[in-house]
Amino acid sequence: MAEETENTPTAPTARQLASARGFVAKHGKPARAVVENIGLAGARVVLVGPDGAMGDVLVAGVETGAALVEQVDDLEAAEWDSETVKTVKIGAAHRRKMAGPRAGR
């Protein structure tokens, strides 16, 4: 598991904040955010709108992800609990995209 060090920025960038705010504006309020550690690459903030849409923002680490959630109005920290999972609506196109080359087999 990657640890954040003194060299890891903890403040989200303006671009990351704009991306999360844009998601909330497009997909409704309140949106949920699940911060996931992805190792040396940092953290992924998975955004789930009340309309079922999913998005994400990559940040430097878990602390940065938590700071992003705190700084975006109408974005609530969440976990992958049953309520969050039930909100997500995954369509056929997304399923094919996630399956990658194996989807055509």
CSV table of N, CA and C in Angstrom, one decimal:
chain,number,residue,atom,x,y,z
A,1,MET,N,0.8,-1.2,0.0
A,1,MET,CA,0.0,0.0,0.0
A,1,MET,C,0.9,1.2,0.0
A,2,ALA,N,0.6,2.2,-0.8
A,2,ALA,CA,1.4,3.4,-0.9
A,2,ALA,C,1.1,4.3,0.3
A,3,GLU,N,2.1,4.9,0.8
A,3,GLU,CA,1.9,5.9,1.9
A,3,GLU,C,2.2,7.3,1.4
A,4,GLU,N,1.4,8.2,1.9
A,4,GLU,CA,1.7,9.6,1.5
A,4,GLU,C,2.9,10.1,2.3
A,5,THR,N,3.7,10.9,1.6
A,5,THR,CA,4.9,11.4,2.3
A,5,THR,C,4.8,12.9,2.3
A,6,GLU,N,5.9,13.5,2.8
A,6,GLU,CA,5.9,15.0,2.8
A,6,GLU,C,5.9,15.6,1.4
A,7,ASN,N,6.4,14.8,0.5
A,7,ASN,CA,6.5,15.3,-0.9
A,7,ASN,C,5.2,15.1,-1.7
A,8,THR,N,4.2,14.4,-1.1
A,8,THR,CA,3.0,14.1,-1.8
A,8,THR,C,2.1,15.3,-1.6
A,9,PRO,N,1.6,16.0,-2.6
A,9,PRO,CA,0.7,17.1,-2.4
A,9,PRO,C,-0.6,16.7,-1.8
A,10,THR,N,-1.2,17.4,-0.9
A,10,THR,CA,-2.4,17.0,-0.3
A,10,THR,C,-3.6,17.9,-0.7
A,11,ALA,N,-3.3,19.0,-1.4
A,11,ALA,CA,-4.4,19.9,-1.9
A,11,ALA,C,-4.7,19.5,-3.4
A,12,PRO,N,-6.0,19.3,-3.6
A,12,PRO,CA,-6.4,19.0,-5.0
A,12,PRO,C,-6.1,20.2,-5.9
A,13,THR,N,-5.8,19.9,-7.2
A,13,THR,CA,-5.5,21.0,-8.1
A,13,THR,C,-6.8,21.6,-8.6
A,14,ALA,N,-6.7,22.8,-9.2
A,14,ALA,CA,-7.9,23.5,-9.7
A,14,ALA,C,-8.6,22.6,-10.8
A,15,ARG,N,-7.8,21.9,-11.6
A,15,ARG,CA,-8.4,21.1,-12.6
A,15,ARG,C,-9.2,19.9,-12.0
A,16,GLN,N,-8.7,19.3,-10.9
A,16,GLN,CA,-9.4,18.2,-10.3
A,16,GLN,C,-10.7,18.7,-9.6
A,17,LEU,N,-10.6,19.9,-9.0
A,17,LEU,CA,-11.8,20.5,-8.4
A,17,LEU,C,-12.9,20.8,-9.4
A,18,ALA,N,-12.4,21.4,-10.6
A,18,ALA,CA,-13.3,21.7,-11.6
A,18,ALA,C,-14.0,20.5,-12.2
A,19,SER,N,-13.2,19.4,-12.3
A,19,SER,CA,-13.8,18.1,-12.9
A,19,SER,C,-14.9,17.6,-11.9
A,20,ALA,N,-14.6,17.6,-10.6
A,20,ALA,CA,-15.6,17.1,-9.7
A,20,ALA,C,-16.8,18.0,-9.6
A,21,ARG,N,-16.6,19.3,-9.6
A,21,ARG,CA,-17.7,20.2,-9.6
A,21,ARG,C,-18.6,20.1,-10.9
A,22,GLY,N,-17.9,19.9,-12.0
A,22,GLY,CA,-18.6,19.7,-13.3
A,22,GLY,C,-19.5,18.5,-13.2
A,23,PHE,N,-19.0,17.4,-12.7
A,23,PHE,CA,-19.7,16.2,-12.5
A,23,PHE,C,-21.0,16.4,-11.7
A,24,VAL,N,-20.9,17.1,-10.6
A,24,VAL,CA,-22.0,17.3,-9.7
A,24,VAL,C,-23.0,18.2,-10.4
A,25,ALA,N,-22.6,19.2,-11.2
A,25,ALA,CA,-23.5,20.1,-11.9
A,25,ALA,C,-24.2,19.3,-13.0
A,26,LYS,N,-23.6,18.4,-13.6
A,26,LYS,CA,-24.2,17.6,-14.7
A,26,LYS,C,-25.1,16.5,-14.3
A,27,HIS,N,-24.7,15.9,-13.2
A,27,HIS,CA,-25.4,14.6,-12.8
A,27,HIS,C,-26.3,14.8,-11.5
A,28,GLY,N,-26.3,15.9,-10.9
A,28,GLY,CA,-27.2,16.1,-9.8
A,28,GLY,C,-26.6,16.2,-8.4
A,29,LYS,N,-27.4,16.6,-7.5
A,29,LYS,CA,-27.0,16.8,-6.1
A,29,LYS,C,-27.9,16.0,-5.2
A,30,PRO,N,-27.3,15.5,-4.1
A,30,PRO,CA,-25.9,15.4,-3.8
A,30,PRO,C,-25.3,14.2,-4.6
A,31,ALA,N,-24.1,14.3,-4.9
A,31,ALA,CA,-23.4,13.2,-5.5
A,31,ALA,C,-22.5,12.5,-4.4
A,32,ARG,N,-22.1,11.3,-4.7
A,32,ARG,CA,-21.3,10.5,-3.7
A,32,ARG,C,-19.9,10.4,-4.3
A,33,ALA,N,-19.0,10.3,-3.4
A,33,ALA,CA,-17.6,10.1,-3.7
A,33,ALA,C,-16.9,9.0,-2.9
A,34,VAL,N,-16.3,8.0,-3.6
A,34,VAL,CA,-15.6,7.0,-2.9
A,34,VAL,C,-14.2,7.1,-3.2
A,35,VAL,N,-13.3,7.3,-2.2
A,35,VAL,CA,-11.9,7.5,-2.4
A,35,VAL,C,-11.2,6.1,-2.3
A,36,GLU,N,-10.5,5.7,-3.3
A,36,GLU,CA,-9.9,4.4,-3.4
A,36,GLU,C,-8.4,4.6,-3.6
A,37,ASN,N,-7.6,4.0,-2.7
A,37,ASN,CA,-6.1,4.0,-2.9
A,37,ASN,C,-5.8,3.1,-4.1
A,38,ILE,N,-5.0,3.6,-5.0
A,38,ILE,CA,-4.5,2.8,-6.1
A,38,ILE,C,-3.0,2.6,-6.1
A,39,GLY,N,-2.4,2.6,-5.0
A,39,GLY,CA,-1.0,2.3,-4.9
A,39,GLY,C,-0.1,3.5,-5.2
A,40,LEU,N,1.0,3.3,-5.9
A,40,LEU,CA,2.0,4.3,-6.2
A,40,LEU,C,1.4,5.4,-7.0
A,41,ALA,N,0.3,5.1,-7.8
A,41,ALA,CA,-0.3,6.1,-8.7
A,41,ALA,C,-1.1,7.1,-7.9
A,42,GLY,N,-1.4,6.8,-6.7
A,42,GLY,CA,-2.2,7.8,-5.9
A,42,GLY,C,-3.5,7.2,-5.4
A,43,ALA,N,-4.6,8.0,-5.7
A,43,ALA,CA,-5.9,7.5,-5.4
A,43,ALA,C,-6.9,7.9,-6.5
A,44,ARG,N,-8.0,7.2,-6.5
A,44,ARG,CA,-9.1,7.4,-7.5
A,44,ARG,C,-10.3,7.8,-6.7
A,45,VAL,N,-10.9,9.0,-7.0
A,45,VAL,CA,-12.1,9.4,-6.4
A,45,VAL,C,-13.2,9.0,-7.4
A,46,VAL,N,-14.0,8.0,-7.0
A,46,VAL,CA,-15.1,7.6,-7.9
A,46,VAL,C,-16.3,8.4,-7.5
A,47,LEU,N,-16.9,9.0,-8.5
A,47,LEU,CA,-18.0,9.9,-8.4
A,47,LEU,C,-19.3,9.2,-8.8
A,48,VAL,N,-20.3,9.2,-8.0
A,48,VAL,CA,-21.6,8.6,-8.4
A,48,VAL,C,-22.7,9.6,-8.2
A,49,GLY,N,-23.4,9.9,-9.3
A,49,GLY,CA,-24.4,10.9,-9.3
A,49,GLY,C,-25.8,10.3,-8.9
A,50,PRO,N,-26.7,11.1,-8.5
A,50,PRO,CA,-28.0,10.5,-8.1
A,50,PRO,C,-28.8,10.0,-9.3
A,51,ASP,N,-28.3,10.4,-10.5
A,51,ASP,CA,-28.9,9.8,-11.8
A,51,ASP,C,-28.3,8.5,-12.2
A,52,GLY,N,-27.3,8.0,-11.4
A,52,GLY,CA,-26.7,6.7,-11.6
A,52,GLY,C,-25.4,6.8,-12.4
A,53,ALA,N,-25.0,7.9,-12.9
A,53,ALA,CA,-23.8,8.1,-13.7
A,53,ALA,C,-22.6,7.9,-12.8
A,54,MET,N,-21.5,7.4,-13.4
A,54,MET,CA,-20.2,7.3,-12.7
A,54,MET,C,-19.2,8.1,-13.4
A,55,GLY,N,-18.2,8.6,-12.6
A,55,GLY,CA,-17.1,9.4,-13.1
A,55,GLY,C,-15.9,9.2,-12.2
A,56,ASP,N,-14.8,9.7,-12.5
A,56,ASP,CA,-13.7,9.6,-11.5
A,56,ASP,C,-12.7,10.7,-11.7
A,57,VAL,N,-11.9,11.0,-10.7
A,57,VAL,CA,-10.9,11.9,-10.7
A,57,VAL,C,-9.7,11.3,-10.0
A,58,LEU,N,-8.5,11.3,-10.7
A,58,LEU,CA,-7.3,10.7,-10.1
A,58,LEU,C,-6.6,11.9,-9.4
A,59,VAL,N,-6.1,11.5,-8.2
A,59,VAL,CA,-5.4,12.5,-7.3
A,59,VAL,C,-4.1,11.9,-6.8
A,60,ALA,N,-3.3,12.7,-6.1
A,60,ALA,CA,-2.0,12.2,-5.6
A,60,ALA,C,-2.1,11.2,-4.5
A,61,GLY,N,-3.1,11.2,-3.7
A,61,GLY,CA,-3.2,10.2,-2.6
A,61,GLY,C,-4.6,10.3,-2.0
A,62,VAL,N,-4.8,9.4,-1.0
A,62,VAL,CA,-6.1,9.4,-0.3
A,62,VAL,C,-6.4,10.7,0.5
A,63,GLU,N,-5.4,11.3,1.1
A,63,GLU,CA,-5.6,12.6,1.8
A,63,GLU,C,-6.1,13.6,0.8
A,64,THR,N,-5.5,13.6,-0.4
A,64,THR,CA,-5.9,14.6,-1.4
A,64,THR,C,-7.3,14.3,-1.9
A,65,GLY,N,-7.7,13.1,-2.0
A,65,GLY,CA,-9.1,12.7,-2.3
A,65,GLY,C,-10.1,13.2,-1.3
A,66,ALA,N,-9.7,13.0,0.0
A,66,ALA,CA,-10.6,13.4,1.0
A,66,ALA,C,-10.7,15.0,1.0
A,67,ALA,N,-9.6,15.7,0.7
A,67,ALA,CA,-9.7,17.1,0.6
A,67,ALA,C,-10.5,17.6,-0.5
A,68,LEU,N,-10.5,16.9,-1.6
A,68,LEU,CA,-11.3,17.2,-2.8
A,68,LEU,C,-12.8,17.1,-2.4
A,69,VAL,N,-13.1,16.0,-1.8
A,69,VAL,CA,-14.5,15.8,-1.4
A,69,VAL,C,-15.0,16.9,-0.5
A,70,GLU,N,-14.2,17.3,0.5
A,70,GLU,CA,-14.5,18.4,1.4
A,70,GLU,C,-14.7,19.7,0.7
A,71,GLN,N,-14.0,19.9,-0.4
A,71,GLN,CA,-14.0,21.3,-1.0
A,71,GLN,C,-15.1,21.4,-2.1
A,72,VAL,N,-15.7,20.3,-2.5
A,72,VAL,CA,-16.8,20.4,-3.5
A,72,VAL,C,-18.1,20.4,-2.9
A,73,ASP,N,-18.9,21.4,-3.1
A,73,ASP,CA,-20.3,21.5,-2.5
A,73,ASP,C,-21.1,20.4,-3.1
A,74,ASP,N,-22.0,19.8,-2.3
A,74,ASP,CA,-22.9,18.8,-2.7
A,74,ASP,C,-22.2,17.5,-3.2
A,75,LEU,N,-21.0,17.3,-2.7
A,75,LEU,CA,-20.3,16.0,-2.9
A,75,LEU,C,-20.1,15.4,-1.5
A,76,GLU,N,-20.7,14.2,-1.3
A,76,GLU,CA,-20.6,13.5,0.0
A,76,GLU,C,-19.7,12.3,0.0
A,77,ALA,N,-18.9,12.2,1.0
A,77,ALA,CA,-18.0,11.0,1.1
A,77,ALA,C,-18.9,9.8,1.3
A,78,ALA,N,-18.5,8.7,0.6
A,78,ALA,CA,-19.3,7.5,0.7
A,78,ALA,C,-18.3,6.3,0.7
A,79,GLU,N,-18.9,5.1,0.9
A,79,GLU,CA,-18.2,3.8,0.8
A,79,GLU,C,-19.0,3.0,-0.2
A,80,TRP,N,-18.4,1.9,-0.6
A,80,TRP,CA,-19.2,1.0,-1.5
A,80,TRP,C,-20.2,0.2,-0.7
A,81,ASP,N,-21.1,0.9,-0.1
A,81,ASP,CA,-22.2,0.2,0.7
A,81,ASP,C,-23.3,-0.1,-0.3
A,82,SER,N,-24.3,-0.8,0.2
A,82,SER,CA,-25.4,-1.2,-0.7
A,82,SER,C,-26.2,0.0,-1.3
A,83,GLU,N,-26.3,1.1,-0.6
A,83,GLU,CA,-27.0,2.3,-1.1
A,83,GLU,C,-26.2,2.9,-2.2
A,84,THR,N,-24.9,3.0,-2.1
A,84,THR,CA,-24.1,3.6,-3.2
A,84,THR,C,-24.1,2.7,-4.4
A,85,VAL,N,-24.0,1.4,-4.2
A,85,VAL,CA,-24.0,0.4,-5.3
A,85,VAL,C,-25.3,0.4,-6.0
A,86,LYS,N,-26.4,0.5,-5.3
A,86,LYS,CA,-27.7,0.5,-5.9
A,86,LYS,C,-28.0,1.8,-6.8
A,87,THR,N,-27.3,2.8,-6.4
A,87,THR,CA,-27.4,4.1,-7.2
A,87,THR,C,-26.8,4.0,-8.6
A,88,VAL,N,-25.8,3.2,-8.7
A,88,VAL,CA,-25.0,3.2,-10.0
A,88,VAL,C,-25.9,2.4,-11.1
A,89,LYS,N,-25.9,3.0,-12.2
A,89,LYS,CA,-26.6,2.4,-13.4
A,89,LYS,C,-25.6,2.2,-14.5
A,90,ILE,N,-25.2,1.0,-14.7
A,90,ILE,CA,-24.2,0.6,-15.7
A,90,ILE,C,-24.9,0.1,-17.0
A,91,GLY,N,-24.8,0.8,-18.1
A,91,GLY,CA,-25.4,0.4,-19.3
A,91,GLY,C,-24.6,-0.6,-20.1
A,92,ALA,N,-25.2,-1.0,-21.2
A,92,ALA,CA,-24.5,-2.0,-22.0
A,92,ALA,C,-23.2,-1.5,-22.6
A,93,ALA,N,-23.2,-0.3,-23.1
A,93,ALA,CA,-22.0,0.3,-23.7
A,93,ALA,C,-20.8,0.3,-22.7
A,94,HIS,N,-21.1,0.6,-21.4
A,94,HIS,CA,-20.1,0.7,-20.4
A,94,HIS,C,-19.6,-0.8,-20.1
A,95,ARG,N,-20.5,-1.7,-20.1
A,95,ARG,CA,-20.1,-3.1,-19.8
A,95,ARG,C,-19.2,-3.6,-20.9
A,96,ARG,N,-19.5,-3.2,-22.2
A,96,ARG,CA,-18.6,-3.7,-23.3
A,96,ARG,C,-17.3,-3.0,-23.2
A,97,LYS,N,-17.2,-1.7,-22.8
A,97,LYS,CA,-16.0,-1.0,-22.7
A,97,LYS,C,-15.1,-1.7,-21.6
A,98,MET,N,-15.7,-2.0,-20.5
A,98,MET,CA,-15.0,-2.6,-19.4
A,98,MET,C,-14.5,-4.0,-19.8
A,99,ALA,N,-15.2,-4.7,-20.6
A,99,ALA,CA,-14.8,-6.1,-21.0
A,99,ALA,C,-13.6,-6.0,-22.0
A,100,GLY,N,-13.4,-4.9,-22.7
A,100,GLY,CA,-12.3,-4.8,-23.6
A,100,GLY,C,-12.4,-5.7,-24.8
A,101,PRO,N,-11.2,-6.2,-25.2
A,101,PRO,CA,-11.2,-7.0,-26.4
A,101,PRO,C,-12.0,-8.3,-26.3
A,102,ARG,N,-12.2,-8.8,-25.1
A,102,ARG,CA,-12.9,-10.0,-24.9
A,102,ARG,C,-14.4,-9.9,-25.2
A,103,ALA,N,-14.9,-8.6,-25.3
A,103,ALA,CA,-16.4,-8.4,-25.5
A,103,ALA,C,-16.8,-9.0,-26.8
A,104,GLY,N,-15.9,-9.0,-27.8
A,104,GLY,CA,-16.3,-9.5,-29.1
A,104,GLY,C,-16.3,-11.0,-29.3
A,105,ARG,N,-15.8,-11.7,-28.3
A,105,ARG,CA,-15.7,-13.2,-28.4
A,105,ARG,C,-17.0,-13.9,-28.1
